[in-house]
Amino acid sequence: MTPADLTYNADGLIPAIVQDAGDGTVLMMAWMDRAALERTLETGQAWFYSRSRKTSWRKGEQSGNTLQVQQVSYDCDGDTLLLTCTLGGDGVACHTGERTCFYRELRRTP
């Protein structure tokens, strides 16, 4: 399968889940357009698409906390990506300074 064969949403985007290659922790979720995915495959660095800025961005451009992509997989429907990565810099994936964006727990109400 190629990037062109995947299923993108109406905005031309596909969700990309980022997982730590070492311990399997889910680090973050971001959106990719076809150009960001192709750039990721070409460079080995994680590129995403900012819906608010309407442009591509490389993880770690400003923070130094880069994602070196080891593998890109797609799900059975071809509409979600899984990037297995090595985290560079300070070992932080979330813009809040946390290692993972999934550091808060949603609790069930009684």
Short mmCIF file of N, CA, C and O in Angstrom, two decimals:
data_model
loop_
_atom_site.label_atom_id
_atom_site.label_comp_id
_atom_site.label_asym_id
_atom_site.label_seq_id
_atom_site.Cartn_x
_atom_site.Cartn_y
_atom_site.Cartn_z
N MET A 1 0.85 -1.18 0.00
CA MET A 1 0.00 0.00 0.00
C MET A 1 0.89 1.24 0.00
O MET A 1 1.96 1.24 0.60
N THR A 2 0.44 2.28 -0.64
CA THR A 2 1.15 3.55 -0.68
C THR A 2 0.32 4.61 0.04
O THR A 2 -0.87 4.40 0.29
N PRO A 3 0.90 5.77 0.34
CA PRO A 3 0.11 6.83 0.97
C PRO A 3 -1.14 7.20 0.18
O PRO A 3 -2.17 7.53 0.76
N ALA A 4 -1.08 7.10 -1.13
CA ALA A 4 -2.24 7.44 -1.96
C ALA A 4 -3.38 6.45 -1.78
O ALA A 4 -4.55 6.78 -2.02
N ASP A 5 -3.09 5.23 -1.36
CA ASP A 5 -4.10 4.19 -1.22
C ASP A 5 -4.86 4.25 0.10
O ASP A 5 -5.86 3.56 0.27
N LEU A 6 -4.37 5.03 1.05
CA LEU A 6 -5.02 5.11 2.37
C LEU A 6 -6.32 5.90 2.28
O LEU A 6 -6.57 6.62 1.32
N THR A 7 -7.14 5.79 3.32
CA THR A 7 -8.40 6.51 3.38
C THR A 7 -8.24 7.73 4.28
O THR A 7 -8.01 7.60 5.49
N TYR A 8 -8.34 8.91 3.68
CA TYR A 8 -8.24 10.17 4.39
C TYR A 8 -9.65 10.70 4.64
O TYR A 8 -10.58 10.39 3.90
N ASN A 9 -9.82 11.55 5.67
CA ASN A 9 -11.14 12.11 5.93
C ASN A 9 -11.47 13.20 4.91
O ASN A 9 -10.69 13.45 3.98
N ALA A 10 -12.61 13.85 5.09
CA ALA A 10 -13.06 14.86 4.12
C ALA A 10 -12.09 16.03 4.00
O ALA A 10 -12.06 16.72 2.98
N ASP A 11 -11.27 16.26 5.04
CA ASP A 11 -10.29 17.34 5.01
C ASP A 11 -8.94 16.87 4.47
O ASP A 11 -7.96 17.62 4.49
N GLY A 12 -8.86 15.62 4.02
CA GLY A 12 -7.62 15.08 3.48
C GLY A 12 -6.63 14.66 4.55
O GLY A 12 -5.43 14.61 4.29
N LEU A 13 -7.13 14.36 5.75
CA LEU A 13 -6.28 14.02 6.88
C LEU A 13 -6.51 12.60 7.35
O LEU A 13 -7.59 12.03 7.15
N ILE A 14 -5.50 12.05 8.03
CA ILE A 14 -5.59 10.71 8.60
C ILE A 14 -4.98 10.78 10.01
O ILE A 14 -3.94 11.43 10.19
N PRO A 15 -5.63 10.16 11.02
CA PRO A 15 -5.05 10.19 12.36
C PRO A 15 -3.81 9.30 12.45
O PRO A 15 -3.77 8.22 11.84
N ALA A 16 -2.82 9.78 13.19
CA ALA A 16 -1.58 9.05 13.39
C ALA A 16 -1.31 8.93 14.88
O ALA A 16 -1.13 9.93 15.57
N ILE A 17 -1.29 7.71 15.36
CA ILE A 17 -0.99 7.43 16.76
C ILE A 17 0.50 7.16 16.85
O ILE A 17 1.05 6.41 16.04
N VAL A 18 1.17 7.77 17.83
CA VAL A 18 2.61 7.63 17.99
C VAL A 18 2.88 6.78 19.23
O VAL A 18 2.40 7.09 20.32
N GLN A 19 3.66 5.73 19.03
CA GLN A 19 3.97 4.78 20.09
C GLN A 19 5.49 4.72 20.28
O GLN A 19 6.24 4.72 19.30
N ASP A 20 5.94 4.64 21.55
CA ASP A 20 7.35 4.51 21.85
C ASP A 20 7.85 3.15 21.41
O ASP A 20 7.28 2.12 21.78
N ALA A 21 8.93 3.12 20.63
CA ALA A 21 9.47 1.86 20.12
C ALA A 21 10.06 1.01 21.23
O ALA A 21 10.13 -0.21 21.10
N GLY A 22 10.48 1.64 22.32
CA GLY A 22 11.11 0.90 23.40
C GLY A 22 10.15 0.17 24.31
O GLY A 22 10.27 -1.04 24.53
N ASP A 23 9.15 0.89 24.83
CA ASP A 23 8.27 0.27 25.83
C ASP A 23 6.80 0.20 25.43
O ASP A 23 5.97 -0.27 26.18
N GLY A 24 6.47 0.67 24.23
CA GLY A 24 5.10 0.55 23.73
C GLY A 24 4.13 1.61 24.22
O GLY A 24 2.95 1.58 23.88
N THR A 25 4.59 2.57 25.02
CA THR A 25 3.72 3.63 25.52
C THR A 25 3.16 4.44 24.36
O THR A 25 3.89 4.81 23.43
N VAL A 26 1.85 4.73 24.40
CA VAL A 26 1.25 5.63 23.41
C VAL A 26 1.64 7.05 23.82
O VAL A 26 1.31 7.50 24.92
N LEU A 27 2.35 7.73 22.94
CA LEU A 27 2.88 9.05 23.26
C LEU A 27 1.96 10.19 22.87
O LEU A 27 1.80 11.15 23.61
N MET A 28 1.37 10.09 21.71
CA MET A 28 0.54 11.19 21.23
C MET A 28 -0.29 10.74 20.04
O MET A 28 -0.09 9.66 19.50
N MET A 29 -1.21 11.60 19.64
CA MET A 29 -1.99 11.42 18.43
C MET A 29 -1.95 12.75 17.69
O MET A 29 -2.04 13.81 18.31
N ALA A 30 -1.73 12.71 16.41
CA ALA A 30 -1.74 13.92 15.60
C ALA A 30 -2.30 13.57 14.22
O ALA A 30 -2.51 12.40 13.91
N TRP A 31 -2.53 14.58 13.43
CA TRP A 31 -3.06 14.39 12.09
C TRP A 31 -1.95 14.49 11.06
O TRP A 31 -1.01 15.26 11.23
N MET A 32 -2.10 13.74 9.99
CA MET A 32 -1.19 13.82 8.85
C MET A 32 -2.01 14.03 7.59
O MET A 32 -3.09 13.46 7.46
N ASP A 33 -1.47 14.82 6.69
CA ASP A 33 -2.01 14.82 5.33
C ASP A 33 -1.05 13.97 4.50
O ASP A 33 -0.04 13.47 5.02
N ARG A 34 -1.36 13.78 3.27
CA ARG A 34 -0.53 12.90 2.44
C ARG A 34 0.91 13.41 2.33
O ARG A 34 1.86 12.64 2.38
N ALA A 35 1.06 14.74 2.22
CA ALA A 35 2.40 15.31 2.10
C ALA A 35 3.22 15.07 3.37
O ALA A 35 4.41 14.74 3.29
N ALA A 36 2.62 15.21 4.54
CA ALA A 36 3.33 14.97 5.80
C ALA A 36 3.72 13.51 5.92
O ALA A 36 4.83 13.18 6.37
N LEU A 37 2.84 12.62 5.51
CA LEU A 37 3.15 11.19 5.55
C LEU A 37 4.30 10.86 4.60
O LEU A 37 5.24 10.16 4.97
N GLU A 38 4.25 11.39 3.40
CA GLU A 38 5.32 11.14 2.43
C GLU A 38 6.65 11.69 2.93
O GLU A 38 7.69 11.05 2.80
N ARG A 39 6.62 12.85 3.54
CA ARG A 39 7.84 13.46 4.08
C ARG A 39 8.39 12.62 5.24
O ARG A 39 9.60 12.45 5.38
N THR A 40 7.49 12.08 6.05
CA THR A 40 7.89 11.20 7.15
C THR A 40 8.58 9.96 6.61
O THR A 40 9.64 9.56 7.10
N LEU A 41 8.00 9.36 5.58
CA LEU A 41 8.58 8.15 4.99
C LEU A 41 9.94 8.45 4.34
O LEU A 41 10.83 7.62 4.37
N GLU A 42 10.07 9.63 3.76
CA GLU A 42 11.33 10.00 3.09
C GLU A 42 12.45 10.32 4.07
O GLU A 42 13.61 9.97 3.84
N THR A 43 12.12 11.00 5.18
CA THR A 43 13.15 11.52 6.08
C THR A 43 13.39 10.67 7.33
O THR A 43 14.44 10.81 7.96
N GLY A 44 12.40 9.88 7.72
CA GLY A 44 12.51 9.13 8.97
C GLY A 44 12.20 9.97 10.19
O GLY A 44 12.27 9.49 11.33
N GLN A 45 11.85 11.23 9.99
CA GLN A 45 11.41 12.12 11.07
C GLN A 45 9.90 12.27 10.97
O GLN A 45 9.35 12.29 9.86
N ALA A 46 9.22 12.40 12.11
CA ALA A 46 7.76 12.51 12.11
C ALA A 46 7.31 13.92 11.72
O ALA A 46 7.70 14.90 12.36
N TRP A 47 6.52 13.99 10.67
CA TRP A 47 5.89 15.23 10.20
C TRP A 47 4.39 15.09 10.36
O TRP A 47 3.84 14.01 10.13
N PHE A 48 3.72 16.16 10.75
CA PHE A 48 2.28 16.15 10.95
C PHE A 48 1.67 17.36 10.27
O PHE A 48 2.37 18.21 9.73
N TYR A 49 0.34 17.43 10.33
CA TYR A 49 -0.38 18.56 9.75
C TYR A 49 -1.13 19.28 10.86
O TYR A 49 -1.88 18.68 11.62
N SER A 50 -0.92 20.58 10.97
CA SER A 50 -1.62 21.39 11.95
C SER A 50 -2.93 21.89 11.37
O SER A 50 -2.92 22.65 10.38
N ARG A 51 -4.03 21.48 11.97
CA ARG A 51 -5.34 21.93 11.48
C ARG A 51 -5.55 23.41 11.76
O ARG A 51 -6.20 24.10 10.96
N SER A 52 -5.02 23.93 12.84
CA SER A 52 -5.22 25.34 13.17
C SER A 52 -4.36 26.26 12.29
O SER A 52 -4.81 27.30 11.84
N ARG A 53 -3.11 25.86 12.04
CA ARG A 53 -2.21 26.68 11.22
C ARG A 53 -2.30 26.34 9.74
O ARG A 53 -1.75 27.05 8.91
N LYS A 54 -2.92 25.19 9.44
CA LYS A 54 -3.09 24.73 8.06
C LYS A 54 -1.75 24.57 7.34
O LYS A 54 -1.59 25.00 6.19
N THR A 55 -0.81 23.93 8.02
CA THR A 55 0.51 23.69 7.45
C THR A 55 1.16 22.47 8.10
O THR A 55 0.77 22.06 9.19
N SER A 56 2.14 21.91 7.42
CA SER A 56 2.89 20.78 7.97
C SER A 56 3.90 21.26 8.99
O SER A 56 4.38 22.40 8.91
N TRP A 57 4.21 20.40 9.94
CA TRP A 57 5.24 20.71 10.95
C TRP A 57 5.97 19.44 11.33
O TRP A 57 5.41 18.36 11.30
N ARG A 58 7.25 19.59 11.64
CA ARG A 58 8.07 18.45 12.07
C ARG A 58 8.12 18.44 13.59
O ARG A 58 8.42 19.45 14.21
N LYS A 59 7.82 17.30 14.17
CA LYS A 59 7.87 17.16 15.62
C LYS A 59 9.28 17.47 16.10
O LYS A 59 10.25 16.89 15.61
N GLY A 60 9.40 18.40 17.03
CA GLY A 60 10.69 18.78 17.59
C GLY A 60 11.32 20.00 16.96
O GLY A 60 12.40 20.42 17.37
N GLU A 61 10.66 20.61 15.97
CA GLU A 61 11.20 21.80 15.31
C GLU A 61 11.58 22.88 16.32
O GLU A 61 12.63 23.50 16.23
N GLN A 62 10.69 23.09 17.27
CA GLN A 62 10.90 24.15 18.26
C GLN A 62 11.40 23.59 19.59
O GLN A 62 12.26 24.18 20.22
N SER A 63 10.88 22.45 20.00
CA SER A 63 11.20 21.90 21.33
C SER A 63 12.48 21.08 21.36
O SER A 63 13.08 20.91 22.42
N GLY A 64 12.86 20.55 20.21
CA GLY A 64 14.00 19.64 20.17
C GLY A 64 13.63 18.20 20.50
O GLY A 64 14.45 17.30 20.42
N ASN A 65 12.38 17.96 20.87
CA ASN A 65 11.89 16.62 21.21
C ASN A 65 11.38 15.94 19.94
O ASN A 65 10.19 15.91 19.66
N THR A 66 12.30 15.40 19.19
CA THR A 66 12.01 14.82 17.89
C THR A 66 11.48 13.39 18.01
O THR A 66 11.60 12.76 19.05
N LEU A 67 10.89 12.94 16.93
CA LEU A 67 10.44 11.55 16.82
C LEU A 67 11.13 10.92 15.63
O LEU A 67 10.89 11.30 14.48
N GLN A 68 12.01 9.98 15.90
CA GLN A 68 12.69 9.21 14.85
C GLN A 68 11.81 8.00 14.55
O GLN A 68 11.60 7.16 15.42
N VAL A 69 11.28 7.93 13.35
CA VAL A 69 10.31 6.90 13.00
C VAL A 69 11.01 5.59 12.65
O VAL A 69 11.86 5.55 11.77
N GLN A 70 10.63 4.55 13.36
CA GLN A 70 11.17 3.21 13.11
C GLN A 70 10.28 2.44 12.14
O GLN A 70 10.76 1.67 11.33
N GLN A 71 8.97 2.65 12.26
CA GLN A 71 8.01 1.91 11.43
C GLN A 71 6.72 2.69 11.32
O GLN A 71 6.30 3.34 12.27
N VAL A 72 6.08 2.60 10.17
CA VAL A 72 4.74 3.16 9.97
C VAL A 72 3.83 2.01 9.56
O VAL A 72 4.09 1.33 8.57
N SER A 73 2.80 1.78 10.35
CA SER A 73 1.81 0.73 10.06
C SER A 73 0.45 1.39 9.84
O SER A 73 0.23 2.51 10.27
N TYR A 74 -0.43 0.67 9.19
CA TYR A 74 -1.80 1.17 9.02
C TYR A 74 -2.77 0.09 9.48
O TYR A 74 -2.44 -1.09 9.49
N ASP A 75 -3.96 0.51 9.88
CA ASP A 75 -4.93 -0.44 10.41
C ASP A 75 -5.65 -1.19 9.29
O ASP A 75 -5.42 -0.93 8.10
N CYS A 76 -6.52 -2.10 9.68
CA CYS A 76 -7.20 -2.97 8.72
C CYS A 76 -8.08 -2.21 7.73
O CYS A 76 -8.29 -2.68 6.61
N ASP A 77 -8.56 -1.03 8.12
CA ASP A 77 -9.40 -0.23 7.23
C ASP A 77 -8.59 0.76 6.40
O ASP A 77 -9.14 1.42 5.52
N GLY A 78 -7.31 0.90 6.73
CA GLY A 78 -6.47 1.85 6.00
C GLY A 78 -6.81 3.29 6.29
O GLY A 78 -6.54 4.17 5.48
N ASP A 79 -7.41 3.55 7.49
CA ASP A 79 -7.80 4.92 7.81
C ASP A 79 -7.18 5.46 9.10
O ASP A 79 -7.56 6.52 9.58
N THR A 80 -6.21 4.74 9.66
CA THR A 80 -5.49 5.18 10.85
C THR A 80 -4.06 4.65 10.76
O THR A 80 -3.84 3.51 10.36
N LEU A 81 -3.11 5.50 11.17
CA LEU A 81 -1.70 5.12 11.14
C LEU A 81 -1.17 4.90 12.55
O LEU A 81 -1.64 5.51 13.51
N LEU A 82 -0.15 4.05 12.65
CA LEU A 82 0.59 3.85 13.89
C LEU A 82 2.06 4.07 13.58
O LEU A 82 2.64 3.37 12.75
N LEU A 83 2.65 5.09 14.20
CA LEU A 83 4.05 5.39 14.04
C LEU A 83 4.80 4.87 15.26
O LEU A 83 4.50 5.30 16.38
N THR A 84 5.70 3.95 15.06
CA THR A 84 6.54 3.44 16.14
C THR A 84 7.83 4.25 16.08
O THR A 84 8.51 4.26 15.05
N CYS A 85 8.14 4.94 17.18
CA CYS A 85 9.20 5.95 17.15
C CYS A 85 10.14 5.87 18.35
O CYS A 85 9.77 5.37 19.41
N THR A 86 11.31 6.43 18.15
CA THR A 86 12.25 6.69 19.22
C THR A 86 12.18 8.18 19.51
O THR A 86 12.29 9.01 18.60
N LEU A 87 11.99 8.52 20.77
CA LEU A 87 11.83 9.91 21.18
C LEU A 87 13.19 10.52 21.48
O LEU A 87 13.97 9.98 22.24
N GLY A 88 13.48 11.64 20.83
CA GLY A 88 14.74 12.34 21.03
C GLY A 88 14.58 13.53 21.96
O GLY A 88 13.51 13.77 22.51
N GLY A 89 15.65 14.26 22.13
CA GLY A 89 15.62 15.45 23.00
C GLY A 89 15.52 15.07 24.46
O GLY A 89 16.24 14.19 24.93
N ASP A 90 14.59 15.69 25.16
CA ASP A 90 14.40 15.46 26.60
C ASP A 90 13.52 14.26 26.89
O ASP A 90 13.18 14.03 28.05
N GLY A 91 13.09 13.54 25.85
CA GLY A 91 12.21 12.39 26.08
C GLY A 91 10.79 12.78 26.37
O GLY A 91 10.05 12.07 27.04
N VAL A 92 10.38 13.93 25.85
CA VAL A 92 9.04 14.48 26.09
C VAL A 92 8.30 14.54 24.76
O VAL A 92 8.80 15.11 23.80
N ALA A 93 7.10 13.99 24.71
CA ALA A 93 6.31 14.04 23.48
C ALA A 93 5.23 15.11 23.53
O ALA A 93 4.86 15.67 22.51
N CYS A 94 4.70 15.41 24.71
CA CYS A 94 3.57 16.33 24.84
C CYS A 94 4.05 17.78 24.98
O CYS A 94 5.04 18.06 25.65
N HIS A 95 3.30 18.68 24.37
CA HIS A 95 3.64 20.11 24.45
C HIS A 95 3.51 20.66 25.87
O HIS A 95 4.01 21.73 26.17
N THR A 96 2.88 19.90 26.78
CA THR A 96 2.74 20.33 28.17
C THR A 96 3.98 20.04 29.00
O THR A 96 4.07 20.46 30.15
N GLY A 97 4.92 19.29 28.42
CA GLY A 97 6.12 18.89 29.15
C GLY A 97 6.05 17.48 29.70
O GLY A 97 7.02 16.99 30.26
N GLU A 98 4.92 16.82 29.53
CA GLU A 98 4.78 15.42 29.95
C GLU A 98 5.37 14.51 28.88
O GLU A 98 5.43 14.86 27.71
N ARG A 99 5.79 13.32 29.30
CA ARG A 99 6.35 12.36 28.34
C ARG A 99 5.31 11.97 27.29
O ARG A 99 5.60 11.85 26.11
N THR A 100 4.08 11.72 27.72
CA THR A 100 2.99 11.33 26.84
C THR A 100 1.85 12.33 26.95
O THR A 100 1.66 12.94 28.01
N CYS A 101 1.09 12.46 25.90
CA CYS A 101 -0.10 13.32 25.95
C CYS A 101 -1.22 12.67 26.76
O CYS A 101 -2.16 13.34 27.17
N PHE A 102 -1.11 11.38 27.01
CA PHE A 102 -2.16 10.63 27.70
C PHE A 102 -1.79 10.42 29.16
O PHE A 102 -1.67 9.31 29.65
N TYR A 103 -1.62 11.52 29.89
CA TYR A 103 -1.22 11.45 31.29
C TYR A 103 -2.38 11.72 32.25
O TYR A 103 -2.20 11.64 33.46
N ARG A 104 -3.56 12.01 31.73
CA ARG A 104 -4.72 12.28 32.58
C ARG A 104 -5.75 11.16 32.43
O ARG A 104 -5.91 10.61 31.34
N GLU A 105 -6.43 10.87 33.51
CA GLU A 105 -7.41 9.79 33.51
C GLU A 105 -8.82 10.35 33.60
O GLU A 105 -9.10 11.22 34.42
N LEU A 106 -9.69 9.86 32.76
CA LEU A 106 -11.10 10.20 32.78
C LEU A 106 -11.79 9.23 33.70
O LEU A 106 -11.70 8.01 33.50
N ARG A 107 -12.46 9.74 34.71
CA ARG A 107 -13.07 8.86 35.70
C ARG A 107 -14.56 8.72 35.46
O ARG A 107 -15.22 9.64 35.05
N ARG A 108 -15.01 7.55 35.77
CA ARG A 108 -16.42 7.21 35.63
C ARG A 108 -17.18 7.81 36.82
O ARG A 108 -16.71 7.76 37.94
N THR A 109 -18.34 8.36 36.57
CA THR A 109 -19.14 8.89 37.66
C THR A 109 -20.00 7.77 38.24
O THR A 109 -20.45 6.89 37.51
N PRO A 110 -20.20 7.80 39.56
CA PRO A 110 -20.99 6.71 40.21
C PRO A 110 -22.44 6.68 39.79
O PRO A 110 -23.01 7.57 39.31
#
